[in-house]
Amino acid sequence: MTFKELKSKLEQFRDTKRRMKQLEEKISETRAMMDGVGTFRFDSVAVQGGQREPVQQRYIEHMERLLAVYKSLHNSVEEEVDFLENFLAVRMQELTPLEQSMITDRYINGKSWRVIQGEYSYEQRQPFRIVNGALKKISDSAQHDTP
């Protein structure tokens, strides 16, 4: 696996986890709205077009759509986690503890470069350089392992 492929895979994983977190927030907001709607009788209120549709039904349909997207993302994250665990298990041991923790913070925990910079007390570009150097070591190791 090349450096670009590895970095792309890790960034895709981080972005998918971020999207899942956003969906979890939307799901909890929708559940809260559904609880509030359940106390009133809106089923006789006409909506645009003159059709009468219960408000609760719209929330349920919205919730079903959110849960379907969440489930598909969850399945893809599980596949990516399996791949990353298998791929990185051996190769992460070749890195220093600092490199390991920065890769974990950036791609697994989804922290921004600025947060990592503050936590490790480095200048602005240094965490980026450390992580990129570690990813290059991993990709070089992977290329040497592949026949």
mmCIF file with all atom_site columns, C-alpha atoms in Angstrom:
data_model
loop_
_atom_site.group_PDB
_atom_site.id
_atom_site.type_symbol
_atom_site.label_atom_id
_atom_site.label_alt_id
_atom_site.label_comp_id
_atom_site.label_asym_id
_atom_site.label_entity_id
_atom_site.label_seq_id
_atom_site.pdbx_PDB_ins_code
_atom_site.Cartn_x
_atom_site.Cartn_y
_atom_site.Cartn_z
_atom_site.occupancy
_atom_site.B_iso_or_equiv
_atom_site.pdbx_formal_charge
_atom_site.auth_seq_id
_atom_site.auth_comp_id
_atom_site.auth_asym_id
_atom_site.auth_atom_id
_atom_site.pdbx_PDB_model_num
ATOM 1   C CA . MET A 1 1   ? 0.000   0.000  0.000  1.00 0.00 ? 1   MET A CA 1
ATOM 2   C CA . THR A 1 2   ? 1.431   3.351  -1.025 1.00 0.00 ? 2   THR A CA 1
ATOM 3   C CA . PHE A 1 3   ? 1.646   6.410  1.197  1.00 0.00 ? 3   PHE A CA 1
ATOM 4   C CA . LYS A 1 4   ? -1.213  8.133  -0.635 1.00 0.00 ? 4   LYS A CA 1
ATOM 5   C CA . GLU A 1 5   ? -3.445  5.055  -0.442 1.00 0.00 ? 5   GLU A CA 1
ATOM 6   C CA . LEU A 1 6   ? -2.775  4.641  3.290  1.00 0.00 ? 6   LEU A CA 1
ATOM 7   C CA . LYS A 1 7   ? -3.374  8.297  4.044  1.00 0.00 ? 7   LYS A CA 1
ATOM 8   C CA . SER A 1 8   ? -6.543  8.300  1.945  1.00 0.00 ? 8   SER A CA 1
ATOM 9   C CA . LYS A 1 9   ? -7.852  5.194  3.722  1.00 0.00 ? 9   LYS A CA 1
ATOM 10  C CA . LEU A 1 10  ? -7.178  6.704  7.155  1.00 0.00 ? 10  LEU A CA 1
ATOM 11  C CA . GLU A 1 11  ? -8.785  10.033 6.224  1.00 0.00 ? 11  GLU A CA 1
ATOM 12  C CA . GLN A 1 12  ? -11.802 8.224  4.812  1.00 0.00 ? 12  GLN A CA 1
ATOM 13  C CA . PHE A 1 13  ? -12.105 6.310  8.076  1.00 0.00 ? 13  PHE A CA 1
ATOM 14  C CA . ARG A 1 14  ? -11.885 9.517  10.126 1.00 0.00 ? 14  ARG A CA 1
ATOM 15  C CA . ASP A 1 15  ? -14.489 11.249 7.944  1.00 0.00 ? 15  ASP A CA 1
ATOM 16  C CA . THR A 1 16  ? -16.869 8.290  8.168  1.00 0.00 ? 16  THR A CA 1
ATOM 17  C CA . LYS A 1 17  ? -16.603 8.288  11.948 1.00 0.00 ? 17  LYS A CA 1
ATOM 18  C CA . ARG A 1 18  ? -17.276 12.035 11.972 1.00 0.00 ? 18  ARG A CA 1
ATOM 19  C CA . ARG A 1 19  ? -20.354 11.516 9.772  1.00 0.00 ? 19  ARG A CA 1
ATOM 20  C CA . MET A 1 20  ? -21.582 8.775  12.113 1.00 0.00 ? 20  MET A CA 1
ATOM 21  C CA . LYS A 1 21  ? -21.258 11.115 15.076 1.00 0.00 ? 21  LYS A CA 1
ATOM 22  C CA . GLN A 1 22  ? -23.293 13.764 13.240 1.00 0.00 ? 22  GLN A CA 1
ATOM 23  C CA . LEU A 1 23  ? -25.969 11.190 12.447 1.00 0.00 ? 23  LEU A CA 1
ATOM 24  C CA . GLU A 1 24  ? -26.088 10.082 16.084 1.00 0.00 ? 24  GLU A CA 1
ATOM 25  C CA . GLU A 1 25  ? -26.744 13.699 17.072 1.00 0.00 ? 25  GLU A CA 1
ATOM 26  C CA . LYS A 1 26  ? -29.504 14.025 14.440 1.00 0.00 ? 26  LYS A CA 1
ATOM 27  C CA . ILE A 1 27  ? -31.088 10.788 15.614 1.00 0.00 ? 27  ILE A CA 1
ATOM 28  C CA . SER A 1 28  ? -31.135 11.957 19.228 1.00 0.00 ? 28  SER A CA 1
ATOM 29  C CA . GLU A 1 29  ? -32.586 15.343 18.178 1.00 0.00 ? 29  GLU A CA 1
ATOM 30  C CA . THR A 1 30  ? -35.286 13.616 16.133 1.00 0.00 ? 30  THR A CA 1
ATOM 31  C CA . ARG A 1 31  ? -36.146 11.329 19.047 1.00 0.00 ? 31  ARG A CA 1
ATOM 32  C CA . ALA A 1 32  ? -36.477 14.367 21.295 1.00 0.00 ? 32  ALA A CA 1
ATOM 33  C CA . MET A 1 33  ? -38.754 16.056 18.778 1.00 0.00 ? 33  MET A CA 1
ATOM 34  C CA . MET A 1 34  ? -40.851 12.897 18.459 1.00 0.00 ? 34  MET A CA 1
ATOM 35  C CA . ASP A 1 35  ? -41.319 12.809 22.223 1.00 0.00 ? 35  ASP A CA 1
ATOM 36  C CA . GLY A 1 36  ? -42.537 16.413 22.182 1.00 0.00 ? 36  GLY A CA 1
ATOM 37  C CA . VAL A 1 37  ? -44.923 15.839 19.295 1.00 0.00 ? 37  VAL A CA 1
ATOM 38  C CA . GLY A 1 38  ? -46.480 12.803 20.932 1.00 0.00 ? 38  GLY A CA 1
ATOM 39  C CA . THR A 1 39  ? -48.195 14.934 23.574 1.00 0.00 ? 39  THR A CA 1
ATOM 40  C CA . PHE A 1 40  ? -50.249 16.913 21.043 1.00 0.00 ? 40  PHE A CA 1
ATOM 41  C CA . ARG A 1 41  ? -52.831 15.815 18.483 1.00 0.00 ? 41  ARG A CA 1
ATOM 42  C CA . PHE A 1 42  ? -51.591 17.055 15.114 1.00 0.00 ? 42  PHE A CA 1
ATOM 43  C CA . ASP A 1 43  ? -53.071 14.259 13.024 1.00 0.00 ? 43  ASP A CA 1
ATOM 44  C CA . SER A 1 44  ? -55.941 16.430 11.848 1.00 0.00 ? 44  SER A CA 1
ATOM 45  C CA . VAL A 1 45  ? -53.718 19.301 10.665 1.00 0.00 ? 45  VAL A CA 1
ATOM 46  C CA . ALA A 1 46  ? -53.706 19.742 6.874  1.00 0.00 ? 46  ALA A CA 1
ATOM 47  C CA . VAL A 1 47  ? -50.340 19.973 5.198  1.00 0.00 ? 47  VAL A CA 1
ATOM 48  C CA . GLN A 1 48  ? -49.552 21.668 1.896  1.00 0.00 ? 48  GLN A CA 1
ATOM 49  C CA . GLY A 1 49  ? -51.562 20.090 -0.883 1.00 0.00 ? 49  GLY A CA 1
ATOM 50  C CA . GLY A 1 50  ? -54.573 19.515 1.336  1.00 0.00 ? 50  GLY A CA 1
ATOM 51  C CA . GLN A 1 51  ? -53.563 16.038 2.463  1.00 0.00 ? 51  GLN A CA 1
ATOM 52  C CA . ARG A 1 52  ? -53.783 15.135 6.087  1.00 0.00 ? 52  ARG A CA 1
ATOM 53  C CA . GLU A 1 53  ? -50.799 13.271 7.422  1.00 0.00 ? 53  GLU A CA 1
ATOM 54  C CA . PRO A 1 54  ? -49.920 12.679 11.052 1.00 0.00 ? 54  PRO A CA 1
ATOM 55  C CA . VAL A 1 55  ? -46.871 14.616 12.125 1.00 0.00 ? 55  VAL A CA 1
ATOM 56  C CA . GLN A 1 56  ? -45.635 11.613 14.044 1.00 0.00 ? 56  GLN A CA 1
ATOM 57  C CA . GLN A 1 57  ? -45.591 9.601  10.822 1.00 0.00 ? 57  GLN A CA 1
ATOM 58  C CA . ARG A 1 58  ? -43.244 12.125 9.209  1.00 0.00 ? 58  ARG A CA 1
ATOM 59  C CA . TYR A 1 59  ? -40.893 11.921 12.183 1.00 0.00 ? 59  TYR A CA 1
ATOM 60  C CA . ILE A 1 60  ? -40.953 8.131  12.042 1.00 0.00 ? 60  ILE A CA 1
ATOM 61  C CA . GLU A 1 61  ? -40.134 8.130  8.326  1.00 0.00 ? 61  GLU A CA 1
ATOM 62  C CA . HIS A 1 62  ? -37.336 10.636 8.913  1.00 0.00 ? 62  HIS A CA 1
ATOM 63  C CA . MET A 1 63  ? -35.987 8.478  11.737 1.00 0.00 ? 63  MET A CA 1
ATOM 64  C CA . GLU A 1 64  ? -36.081 5.384  9.523  1.00 0.00 ? 64  GLU A CA 1
ATOM 65  C CA . ARG A 1 65  ? -34.053 7.191  6.846  1.00 0.00 ? 65  ARG A CA 1
ATOM 66  C CA . LEU A 1 66  ? -31.497 8.355  9.406  1.00 0.00 ? 66  LEU A CA 1
ATOM 67  C CA . LEU A 1 67  ? -31.180 4.892  10.900 1.00 0.00 ? 67  LEU A CA 1
ATOM 68  C CA . ALA A 1 68  ? -30.722 3.297  7.458  1.00 0.00 ? 68  ALA A CA 1
ATOM 69  C CA . VAL A 1 69  ? -27.873 5.688  6.626  1.00 0.00 ? 69  VAL A CA 1
ATOM 70  C CA . TYR A 1 70  ? -26.369 5.169  10.070 1.00 0.00 ? 70  TYR A CA 1
ATOM 71  C CA . LYS A 1 71  ? -26.512 1.380  9.697  1.00 0.00 ? 71  LYS A CA 1
ATOM 72  C CA . SER A 1 72  ? -24.772 1.464  6.312  1.00 0.00 ? 72  SER A CA 1
ATOM 73  C CA . LEU A 1 73  ? -22.054 3.762  7.694  1.00 0.00 ? 73  LEU A CA 1
ATOM 74  C CA . HIS A 1 74  ? -21.679 1.515  10.720 1.00 0.00 ? 74  HIS A CA 1
ATOM 75  C CA . ASN A 1 75  ? -21.169 -1.523 8.485  1.00 0.00 ? 75  ASN A CA 1
ATOM 76  C CA . SER A 1 76  ? -18.541 0.274  6.402  1.00 0.00 ? 76  SER A CA 1
ATOM 77  C CA . VAL A 1 77  ? -16.747 1.439  9.558  1.00 0.00 ? 77  VAL A CA 1
ATOM 78  C CA . GLU A 1 78  ? -16.657 -2.134 10.853 1.00 0.00 ? 78  GLU A CA 1
ATOM 79  C CA . GLU A 1 79  ? -15.059 -3.282 7.596  1.00 0.00 ? 79  GLU A CA 1
ATOM 80  C CA . GLU A 1 80  ? -12.517 -0.446 7.733  1.00 0.00 ? 80  GLU A CA 1
ATOM 81  C CA . VAL A 1 81  ? -11.717 -1.183 11.383 1.00 0.00 ? 81  VAL A CA 1
ATOM 82  C CA . ASP A 1 82  ? -11.069 -4.834 10.545 1.00 0.00 ? 82  ASP A CA 1
ATOM 83  C CA . PHE A 1 83  ? -8.760  -3.836 7.703  1.00 0.00 ? 83  PHE A CA 1
ATOM 84  C CA . LEU A 1 84  ? -6.926  -1.201 9.742  1.00 0.00 ? 84  LEU A CA 1
ATOM 85  C CA . GLU A 1 85  ? -6.491  -3.488 12.735 1.00 0.00 ? 85  GLU A CA 1
ATOM 86  C CA . ASN A 1 86  ? -5.030  -6.227 10.562 1.00 0.00 ? 86  ASN A CA 1
ATOM 87  C CA . PHE A 1 87  ? -2.888  -3.865 8.497  1.00 0.00 ? 87  PHE A CA 1
ATOM 88  C CA . LEU A 1 88  ? -1.631  -1.624 11.281 1.00 0.00 ? 88  LEU A CA 1
ATOM 89  C CA . ALA A 1 89  ? -1.253  -4.175 14.090 1.00 0.00 ? 89  ALA A CA 1
ATOM 90  C CA . VAL A 1 90  ? 2.277   -5.212 13.216 1.00 0.00 ? 90  VAL A CA 1
ATOM 91  C CA . ARG A 1 91  ? 3.385   -2.017 11.492 1.00 0.00 ? 91  ARG A CA 1
ATOM 92  C CA . MET A 1 92  ? 2.458   0.297  14.371 1.00 0.00 ? 92  MET A CA 1
ATOM 93  C CA . GLN A 1 93  ? 4.932   -1.558 16.608 1.00 0.00 ? 93  GLN A CA 1
ATOM 94  C CA . GLU A 1 94  ? 7.761   -0.317 14.399 1.00 0.00 ? 94  GLU A CA 1
ATOM 95  C CA . LEU A 1 95  ? 6.864   3.293  15.250 1.00 0.00 ? 95  LEU A CA 1
ATOM 96  C CA . THR A 1 96  ? 7.825   5.312  18.287 1.00 0.00 ? 96  THR A CA 1
ATOM 97  C CA . PRO A 1 97  ? 5.199   5.751  21.020 1.00 0.00 ? 97  PRO A CA 1
ATOM 98  C CA . LEU A 1 98  ? 4.852   9.417  19.996 1.00 0.00 ? 98  LEU A CA 1
ATOM 99  C CA . GLU A 1 99  ? 4.134   8.493  16.380 1.00 0.00 ? 99  GLU A CA 1
ATOM 100 C CA . GLN A 1 100 ? 1.670   5.811  17.468 1.00 0.00 ? 100 GLN A CA 1
ATOM 101 C CA . SER A 1 101 ? -0.251  8.166  19.735 1.00 0.00 ? 101 SER A CA 1
ATOM 102 C CA . MET A 1 102 ? -0.362  10.944 17.133 1.00 0.00 ? 102 MET A CA 1
ATOM 103 C CA . ILE A 1 103 ? -1.700  8.585  14.452 1.00 0.00 ? 103 ILE A CA 1
ATOM 104 C CA . THR A 1 104 ? -4.283  7.282  16.909 1.00 0.00 ? 104 THR A CA 1
ATOM 105 C CA . ASP A 1 105 ? -5.312  10.803 17.926 1.00 0.00 ? 105 ASP A CA 1
ATOM 106 C CA . ARG A 1 106 ? -5.567  12.053 14.358 1.00 0.00 ? 106 ARG A CA 1
ATOM 107 C CA . TYR A 1 107 ? -7.220  9.179  12.535 1.00 0.00 ? 107 TYR A CA 1
ATOM 108 C CA . ILE A 1 108 ? -8.875  6.997  15.164 1.00 0.00 ? 108 ILE A CA 1
ATOM 109 C CA . ASN A 1 109 ? -9.973  9.669  17.644 1.00 0.00 ? 109 ASN A CA 1
ATOM 110 C CA . GLY A 1 110 ? -10.536 12.295 14.926 1.00 0.00 ? 110 GLY A CA 1
ATOM 111 C CA . LYS A 1 111 ? -8.675  15.161 16.583 1.00 0.00 ? 111 LYS A CA 1
ATOM 112 C CA . SER A 1 112 ? -7.728  18.214 14.539 1.00 0.00 ? 112 SER A CA 1
ATOM 113 C CA . TRP A 1 113 ? -4.127  19.212 13.920 1.00 0.00 ? 113 TRP A CA 1
ATOM 114 C CA . ARG A 1 114 ? -4.571  22.222 16.179 1.00 0.00 ? 114 ARG A CA 1
ATOM 115 C CA . VAL A 1 115 ? -5.748  20.076 19.104 1.00 0.00 ? 115 VAL A CA 1
ATOM 116 C CA . ILE A 1 116 ? -2.867  17.648 18.604 1.00 0.00 ? 116 ILE A CA 1
ATOM 117 C CA . GLN A 1 117 ? -0.453  20.574 18.431 1.00 0.00 ? 117 GLN A CA 1
ATOM 118 C CA . GLY A 1 118 ? -1.742  21.888 21.756 1.00 0.00 ? 118 GLY A CA 1
ATOM 119 C CA . GLU A 1 119 ? -1.725  18.516 23.513 1.00 0.00 ? 119 GLU A CA 1
ATOM 120 C CA . TYR A 1 120 ? 1.834   17.681 22.508 1.00 0.00 ? 120 TYR A CA 1
ATOM 121 C CA . SER A 1 121 ? 3.141   21.269 22.809 1.00 0.00 ? 121 SER A CA 1
ATOM 122 C CA . TYR A 1 122 ? 4.588   21.402 19.309 1.00 0.00 ? 122 TYR A CA 1
ATOM 123 C CA . GLU A 1 123 ? 4.722   24.186 16.770 1.00 0.00 ? 123 GLU A CA 1
ATOM 124 C CA . GLN A 1 124 ? 2.023   24.292 14.139 1.00 0.00 ? 124 GLN A CA 1
ATOM 125 C CA . ARG A 1 125 ? 3.525   22.052 11.417 1.00 0.00 ? 125 ARG A CA 1
ATOM 126 C CA . GLN A 1 126 ? 5.483   19.590 13.560 1.00 0.00 ? 126 GLN A CA 1
ATOM 127 C CA . PRO A 1 127 ? 2.648   17.098 14.357 1.00 0.00 ? 127 PRO A CA 1
ATOM 128 C CA . PHE A 1 128 ? 1.787   16.991 10.641 1.00 0.00 ? 128 PHE A CA 1
ATOM 129 C CA . ARG A 1 129 ? 5.405   16.171 9.789  1.00 0.00 ? 129 ARG A CA 1
ATOM 130 C CA . ILE A 1 130 ? 5.648   13.501 12.496 1.00 0.00 ? 130 ILE A CA 1
ATOM 131 C CA . VAL A 1 131 ? 2.433   11.771 11.362 1.00 0.00 ? 131 VAL A CA 1
ATOM 132 C CA . ASN A 1 132 ? 3.387   11.937 7.680  1.00 0.00 ? 132 ASN A CA 1
ATOM 133 C CA . GLY A 1 133 ? 6.811   10.488 8.466  1.00 0.00 ? 133 GLY A CA 1
ATOM 134 C CA . ALA A 1 134 ? 5.182   7.668  10.424 1.00 0.00 ? 134 ALA A CA 1
ATOM 135 C CA . LEU A 1 135 ? 2.726   6.961  7.594  1.00 0.00 ? 135 LEU A CA 1
ATOM 136 C CA . LYS A 1 136 ? 5.643   6.831  5.141  1.00 0.00 ? 136 LYS A CA 1
ATOM 137 C CA . LYS A 1 137 ? 7.391   4.304  7.393  1.00 0.00 ? 137 LYS A CA 1
ATOM 138 C CA . ILE A 1 138 ? 4.224   2.187  7.481  1.00 0.00 ? 138 ILE A CA 1
ATOM 139 C CA . SER A 1 139 ? 3.712   2.340  3.722  1.00 0.00 ? 139 SER A CA 1
ATOM 140 C CA . ASP A 1 140 ? 7.374   1.534  3.045  1.00 0.00 ? 140 ASP A CA 1
ATOM 141 C CA . SER A 1 141 ? 7.093   -1.434 5.411  1.00 0.00 ? 141 SER A CA 1
ATOM 142 C CA . ALA A 1 142 ? 3.944   -2.604 3.649  1.00 0.00 ? 142 ALA A CA 1
ATOM 143 C CA . GLN A 1 143 ? 5.560   -2.326 0.222  1.00 0.00 ? 143 GLN A CA 1
ATOM 144 C CA . HIS A 1 144 ? 8.550   -4.387 1.363  1.00 0.00 ? 144 HIS A CA 1
ATOM 145 C CA . ASP A 1 145 ? 6.247   -7.054 2.844  1.00 0.00 ? 145 ASP A CA 1
ATOM 146 C CA . THR A 1 146 ? 4.229   -7.383 -0.363 1.00 0.00 ? 146 THR A CA 1
ATOM 147 C CA . PRO A 1 147 ? 5.796   -9.675 -3.002 1.00 0.00 ? 147 PRO A CA 1
#
